[in-house]
Short mmCIF file of C-alpha atoms (C1' of nucleotides) in Angstrom, two decimals:
data_model
loop_
_atom_site.label_atom_id
_atom_site.label_comp_id
_atom_site.label_asym_id
_atom_site.label_seq_id
_atom_site.Cartn_x
_atom_site.Cartn_y
_atom_site.Cartn_z
CA MET N 1 81.07 210.90 204.68
CA PRO N 2 83.42 210.91 207.48
CA GLU N 3 85.84 213.63 206.67
CA LEU N 4 88.66 214.75 209.27
CA PRO N 5 86.15 216.31 211.82
CA GLU N 6 83.83 213.45 211.90
CA VAL N 7 86.90 210.79 212.34
CA GLN N 8 88.14 212.96 215.35
CA THR N 9 84.66 213.06 216.68
CA VAL N 10 84.95 209.29 216.92
CA ILE N 11 88.23 209.03 218.29
CA ASN N 12 87.23 211.59 220.87
CA HIS N 13 83.93 209.76 221.75
CA TYR N 14 85.82 206.07 221.87
CA GLU N 15 89.40 207.19 223.09
CA PRO N 16 88.20 206.88 226.87
CA LYS N 17 86.38 203.88 226.43
CA LEU N 18 88.94 201.90 224.34
CA ILE N 19 91.98 202.90 226.15
CA ASN N 20 93.75 199.91 227.78
CA LYS N 21 91.06 197.58 226.72
CA ILE N 22 92.61 193.81 225.80
CA ILE N 23 91.63 192.23 222.57
CA HIS N 24 90.40 188.83 223.10
CA SER N 25 89.34 188.36 219.31
CA ILE N 26 88.08 189.65 215.83
CA GLU N 27 85.15 188.30 214.30
CA ASN N 28 83.34 188.58 211.07
CA PRO N 29 80.14 187.55 211.74
CA ASN N 30 78.71 188.48 208.05
CA GLY N 31 81.69 186.61 206.32
CA TYR N 32 82.57 189.75 204.61
CA VAL N 33 86.55 189.60 203.91
CA LYS N 34 87.28 192.52 201.78
CA VAL N 35 87.23 194.22 205.06
CA PHE N 36 90.64 192.78 206.08
CA GLU N 37 93.05 195.13 203.42
CA ASN N 38 96.11 193.08 204.73
CA GLY N 39 95.95 189.31 205.60
CA THR N 40 92.94 186.58 206.64
CA LEU N 41 90.91 186.73 209.75
CA ASN N 42 93.13 183.97 210.93
CA ASP N 43 95.88 186.53 210.47
CA TYR N 44 94.24 188.91 212.34
CA ASN N 45 93.46 187.06 215.54
CA PHE N 46 96.66 186.06 215.49
CA LEU N 47 98.32 189.54 215.34
CA LEU N 48 95.55 190.92 217.85
CA SER N 49 94.89 188.53 220.55
CA GLY N 50 96.06 189.79 223.58
CA LYS N 51 97.07 192.97 222.39
CA SER N 52 96.01 196.30 224.52
CA ILE N 53 95.37 199.28 223.24
CA LYS N 54 97.82 202.29 224.20
CA SER N 55 96.30 205.14 222.73
CA ILE N 56 94.03 206.22 219.95
CA PHE N 57 94.69 208.93 217.44
CA ARG N 58 94.09 210.11 213.63
CA ARG N 59 95.91 210.66 210.64
CA GLY N 60 94.24 212.17 207.67
CA LYS N 61 90.99 210.37 207.87
CA TYR N 62 92.12 206.90 209.20
CA ILE N 63 91.42 205.95 212.83
CA ILE N 64 94.68 204.56 214.35
CA LEU N 65 94.87 202.11 217.45
CA ASN N 66 98.16 202.06 219.03
CA LEU N 67 98.56 198.66 220.25
CA CYS N 68 101.41 197.47 222.56
CA SER N 69 103.08 196.16 219.48
CA GLY N 70 101.79 197.01 216.23
CA TYR N 71 99.01 199.18 214.81
CA LEU N 72 95.33 198.66 213.81
CA LEU N 73 94.05 201.28 211.33
CA ILE N 74 90.30 201.73 210.54
CA HIS N 75 89.38 203.67 207.45
CA LEU N 76 85.65 204.52 207.46
CA ARG N 77 85.40 205.39 203.95
CA MET N 78 81.70 206.48 202.98
CA THR N 79 79.41 204.95 205.42
CA GLY N 80 81.63 203.03 208.05
CA LYS N 81 80.51 203.51 211.76
CA LEU N 82 81.86 202.40 215.09
CA GLU N 83 79.82 201.48 217.87
CA MET N 84 80.11 199.52 221.01
CA ASP N 85 76.48 198.37 221.94
CA LYS N 86 74.86 195.48 220.44
CA PRO N 87 73.52 196.89 216.70
CA ASN N 88 69.66 196.35 216.13
CA LYS N 89 68.75 193.97 213.45
CA LYS N 90 68.93 196.01 210.49
CA ASN N 91 72.70 196.96 211.25
CA MET N 92 73.56 193.49 212.45
CA LYS N 93 73.71 192.49 208.87
CA HIS N 94 76.03 195.40 207.67
CA VAL N 95 78.67 194.52 210.59
CA SER N 96 81.98 194.03 208.69
CA PHE N 97 84.06 193.16 211.84
CA LYS N 98 83.64 192.66 215.40
CA LEU N 99 86.41 193.27 217.93
CA LYS N 100 85.72 191.37 221.58
CA PHE N 101 87.64 192.65 224.38
CA GLN N 102 88.95 190.44 227.04
CA ASP N 103 86.44 192.20 229.27
CA GLY N 104 83.05 191.15 227.55
CA SER N 105 82.63 194.82 225.58
CA ASN N 106 82.58 194.58 221.86
CA LEU N 107 83.54 197.18 219.17
CA PHE N 108 81.22 196.45 216.11
CA PHE N 109 82.09 198.04 212.68
CA ILE N 110 78.58 198.67 210.79
CA ASP N 111 79.30 199.40 207.26
CA VAL N 112 76.19 199.42 204.79
CA ARG N 113 78.01 200.14 201.81
CA LYS N 114 81.04 197.69 202.83
CA PHE N 115 83.92 200.32 201.40
CA GLY N 116 85.42 200.72 204.85
CA ARG N 117 88.84 198.85 205.38
CA LEU N 118 90.85 197.65 208.45
CA TYR N 119 94.79 197.56 208.29
CA PHE N 120 97.24 195.86 210.51
CA SER N 121 100.73 197.45 210.45
CA ASN N 122 104.16 197.27 212.82
CA ASN N 123 104.48 200.89 211.86
CA LEU N 124 102.97 203.92 210.35
CA SER N 125 105.51 204.68 207.58
CA TRP N 126 103.71 203.77 204.58
CA LEU N 127 100.67 205.47 205.52
CA ASN N 128 103.03 208.60 206.12
CA ASN N 129 104.46 208.43 202.94
CA LYS N 130 101.06 208.41 201.12
CA LEU N 131 99.59 211.04 203.30
CA GLY N 132 100.12 214.53 202.93
CA ILE N 133 100.30 217.18 205.90
CA GLU N 134 97.88 217.58 208.63
CA PRO N 135 95.79 220.63 207.88
CA LEU N 136 95.42 221.45 211.68
CA SER N 137 99.27 221.15 212.27
CA SER N 138 101.14 224.24 213.17
CA GLU N 139 103.35 223.17 209.87
CA PHE N 140 100.10 223.83 207.68
CA ASN N 141 100.11 227.86 207.79
CA SER N 142 99.72 230.41 204.93
CA LYS N 143 103.32 230.20 203.41
CA TRP N 144 102.93 226.11 203.27
CA LEU N 145 100.18 226.58 201.44
CA TYR N 146 100.96 229.29 198.73
CA LYS N 147 104.14 227.43 198.05
CA LEU N 148 101.89 224.47 197.40
CA LEU N 149 99.49 226.12 195.17
CA LYS N 150 102.09 227.86 192.96
CA SER N 151 104.39 224.55 192.37
CA HIS N 152 101.09 222.65 190.92
CA LYS N 153 98.81 223.39 187.66
CA ARG N 154 95.58 221.70 189.25
CA MET N 155 91.76 222.61 189.98
CA MET N 156 91.25 223.67 193.46
CA LYS N 157 88.55 220.96 194.07
CA PRO N 158 90.00 218.26 192.99
CA PHE N 159 93.68 219.54 194.37
CA LEU N 160 91.94 220.11 197.96
CA LEU N 161 90.66 216.43 197.76
CA ASP N 162 93.94 214.86 196.75
CA GLN N 163 95.06 213.04 200.47
CA LYS N 164 98.64 212.92 199.40
CA PHE N 165 99.20 216.40 199.54
CA ILE N 166 96.61 217.75 202.38
CA ALA N 167 94.92 214.76 204.64
CA GLY N 168 91.67 214.66 205.61
CA LEU N 169 89.44 217.38 203.35
CA GLY N 170 86.65 215.71 201.79
CA ASN N 171 83.84 216.98 199.41
CA ILE N 172 82.12 218.87 202.28
CA TYR N 173 84.76 220.79 203.79
CA THR N 174 86.23 221.39 200.66
CA ASP N 175 83.59 223.11 199.00
CA GLU N 176 82.72 225.11 202.23
CA ALA N 177 86.71 226.27 202.61
CA LEU N 178 86.66 227.25 198.92
CA TRP N 179 83.25 229.21 199.20
CA SER N 180 84.44 230.96 202.26
CA SER N 181 87.85 232.15 200.62
CA GLY N 182 86.00 233.30 197.36
CA ILE N 183 87.85 230.47 195.31
CA HIS N 184 86.13 229.32 192.47
CA PRO N 185 86.74 225.28 192.61
CA LYS N 186 87.65 225.47 188.92
CA ALA N 187 90.46 227.92 189.46
CA ILE N 188 94.15 226.81 189.13
CA SER N 189 96.25 226.41 192.16
CA LYS N 190 99.09 228.36 190.18
CA ASN N 191 96.81 231.55 189.63
CA ILE N 192 95.49 231.78 193.28
CA ASN N 193 97.10 235.08 194.32
CA LYS N 194 98.66 235.49 198.04
CA ASN N 195 95.83 236.90 199.80
CA ARG N 196 93.19 234.37 198.46
CA SER N 197 95.69 231.82 199.44
CA ASN N 198 96.33 232.75 202.90
CA LEU N 199 92.66 233.35 203.69
CA LEU N 200 92.09 229.93 202.28
CA ALA N 201 94.61 228.58 205.01
CA ILE N 202 93.07 230.33 207.78
CA GLU N 203 89.45 228.92 206.56
CA ILE N 204 90.57 225.68 206.40
CA LYS N 205 91.77 225.36 209.96
CA ASN N 206 88.89 227.62 211.14
CA ILE N 207 86.05 225.26 209.50
CA LEU N 208 87.74 222.21 210.39
CA ASN N 209 88.46 223.03 214.28
CA LYS N 210 84.33 224.66 214.49
CA ALA N 211 83.32 221.47 212.74
CA ILE N 212 85.28 219.30 215.52
CA LYS N 213 83.88 221.55 218.08
CA TYR N 214 80.32 220.79 216.63
CA GLN N 215 81.29 217.02 216.65
CA GLY N 216 80.90 217.08 212.84
CA THR N 217 78.37 216.83 210.03
CA THR N 218 75.52 214.76 209.72
CA ILE N 219 73.65 214.95 206.85
CA ILE N 220 72.77 211.14 205.82
CA ASN N 221 75.05 208.73 207.38
CA PHE N 222 77.13 209.85 210.10
CA SER N 223 77.11 209.16 213.52
CA TYR N 224 79.16 208.10 216.69
CA GLY N 225 78.06 206.43 219.67
CA ASN N 226 74.72 205.66 220.55
CA ASN N 227 73.48 207.01 217.20
CA LYS N 228 74.77 210.66 218.09
CA ASN N 229 74.52 213.04 215.38
CA GLY N 230 76.96 215.83 214.49
CA ASN N 231 75.72 219.37 214.83
CA PHE N 232 77.96 221.04 211.99
CA SER N 233 75.07 220.47 209.59
CA ASP N 234 73.32 223.91 210.66
CA GLU N 235 76.40 225.81 210.18
CA LEU N 236 77.15 224.61 206.66
CA GLN N 237 76.94 227.90 204.16
CA ILE N 238 76.43 226.07 200.74
CA PHE N 239 77.11 222.34 201.22
CA GLY N 240 73.52 220.43 200.12
CA LYS N 241 72.01 223.98 199.68
CA PRO N 242 72.04 224.20 195.55
CA ASN N 243 69.79 227.11 194.57
CA LEU N 244 69.11 228.59 197.94
CA PRO N 245 70.32 232.13 197.95
CA CYS N 246 74.17 232.69 198.78
CA PRO N 247 74.56 233.86 202.06
CA LYS N 248 77.36 236.35 200.56
CA CYS N 249 75.93 237.55 197.89
CA LYS N 250 72.31 236.04 197.84
CA SER N 251 72.34 234.68 194.29
CA PRO N 252 71.65 231.10 193.86
CA ILE N 253 74.18 228.35 195.03
CA ILE N 254 75.20 226.66 192.05
CA LYS N 255 75.67 222.73 192.31
CA LYS N 256 78.01 221.19 189.39
CA PHE N 257 80.10 218.01 188.76
CA ILE N 258 83.44 219.02 189.03
CA ALA N 259 85.90 216.12 189.19
CA GLN N 260 83.05 213.79 189.52
CA ARG N 261 82.03 215.00 192.50
CA GLY N 262 78.97 216.95 193.39
CA THR N 263 80.36 220.54 193.98
CA HIS N 264 78.65 223.59 195.36
CA PHE N 265 79.87 227.07 194.60
CA CYS N 266 78.73 230.71 193.95
"C1'" DA K 1 60.03 200.87 188.67
"C1'" DC K 2 63.93 202.06 187.26
"C1'" DG K 3 68.07 204.96 186.61
"C1'" DA K 4 70.49 208.38 189.38
"C1'" DA K 5 72.83 210.21 193.05
"C1'" DT K 6 75.36 209.39 197.87
"C1'" DG K 7 80.16 210.72 201.46
"C1'" DT K 8 86.04 207.95 199.70
"C1'" DT K 9 89.64 205.57 197.47
"C1'" DG K 10 92.48 203.49 193.82
"C1'" DC K 11 93.71 202.40 189.16
"C1'" DG K 12 94.06 202.28 184.44
"C1'" DG K 13 94.24 205.23 180.23
"C1'" DG K 14 94.97 209.36 177.63
"C1'" DA Q 1 101.70 215.81 185.91
"C1'" DC Q 2 97.06 215.64 185.69
"C1'" DC Q 3 92.31 214.69 184.35
"C1'" DC Q 4 88.48 211.20 183.68
"C1'" DG Q 5 86.10 207.40 184.31
"C1'" DC Q 6 85.13 203.56 186.36
"C1'" DA Q 7 84.71 200.31 190.07
"C1'" DA Q 8 83.73 198.76 195.02
"C1'" DC Q 9 78.27 198.51 197.24
"C1'" DA Q 10 73.62 199.55 199.41
"C1'" DT Q 11 69.91 202.69 199.96
"C1'" DT Q 12 67.33 206.50 198.94
"C1'" DC Q 13 65.35 209.96 195.79
"C1'" DG Q 14 62.86 211.46 191.73
#
DNA sequence: ACGAATGTTGCGGG
DNA sequence: ACCCGCAACATTCG
């Protein structure tokens, strides 16, 4: 369930460890080839061998390694994890790829459900074309959000999950942000009044920033580094708490399928 | 014991 | 434009 705060947590953790490393080669020890979104293992080796990592940053839920030429992008999807320590036996069989560095260290991509993907690209224009605004940027503010909501007629939950409008929100933070702003997940964007819209913009930023500070949410899968867990799980107000009393009104939290996703609201 | 649910994304169909 | 269903895949829960 890595969403924006979890991806940022992974980056914050690995940035100092990976910066200036030189890639020696890449392997896929379990022969799973679909992880390579564009190209074969040989292509990736040709493109990556000898390249150094200049910087690491995030766009939406993508981890981007800025190489001395080109970019290597990692999407964790549902269960992807990065580890530098050699994985234990159980995790070893879920290694989708292994990046070897010239200094002998490694970066393992462990992915139980194998949805995670690796991309190589010379530029990021295709990514910027398909992803919407960064919710933590200054461009994302009350004014921008209100304009967005008014210009579409969509259910709020799937709207916020749609990465081409706002990049980085997933199931957990969408539920939390809507609940905090008093907006029903099925409410139609066009009908949201200005006060609620303004509140939503603030809550999205607050919740994401706080979750990054707590190093993300661990419910089932998320961990980073040496099996470090996120601490935002304890700060969740309604996600994963069906039937428990709503912190605001004390009536039981409702969980329903909306937009094919388990959705919590009150 | 077996079906359902579990984060994310993309695609086809209505 | 927008919604829905499904698929990718493995594991856990009831």
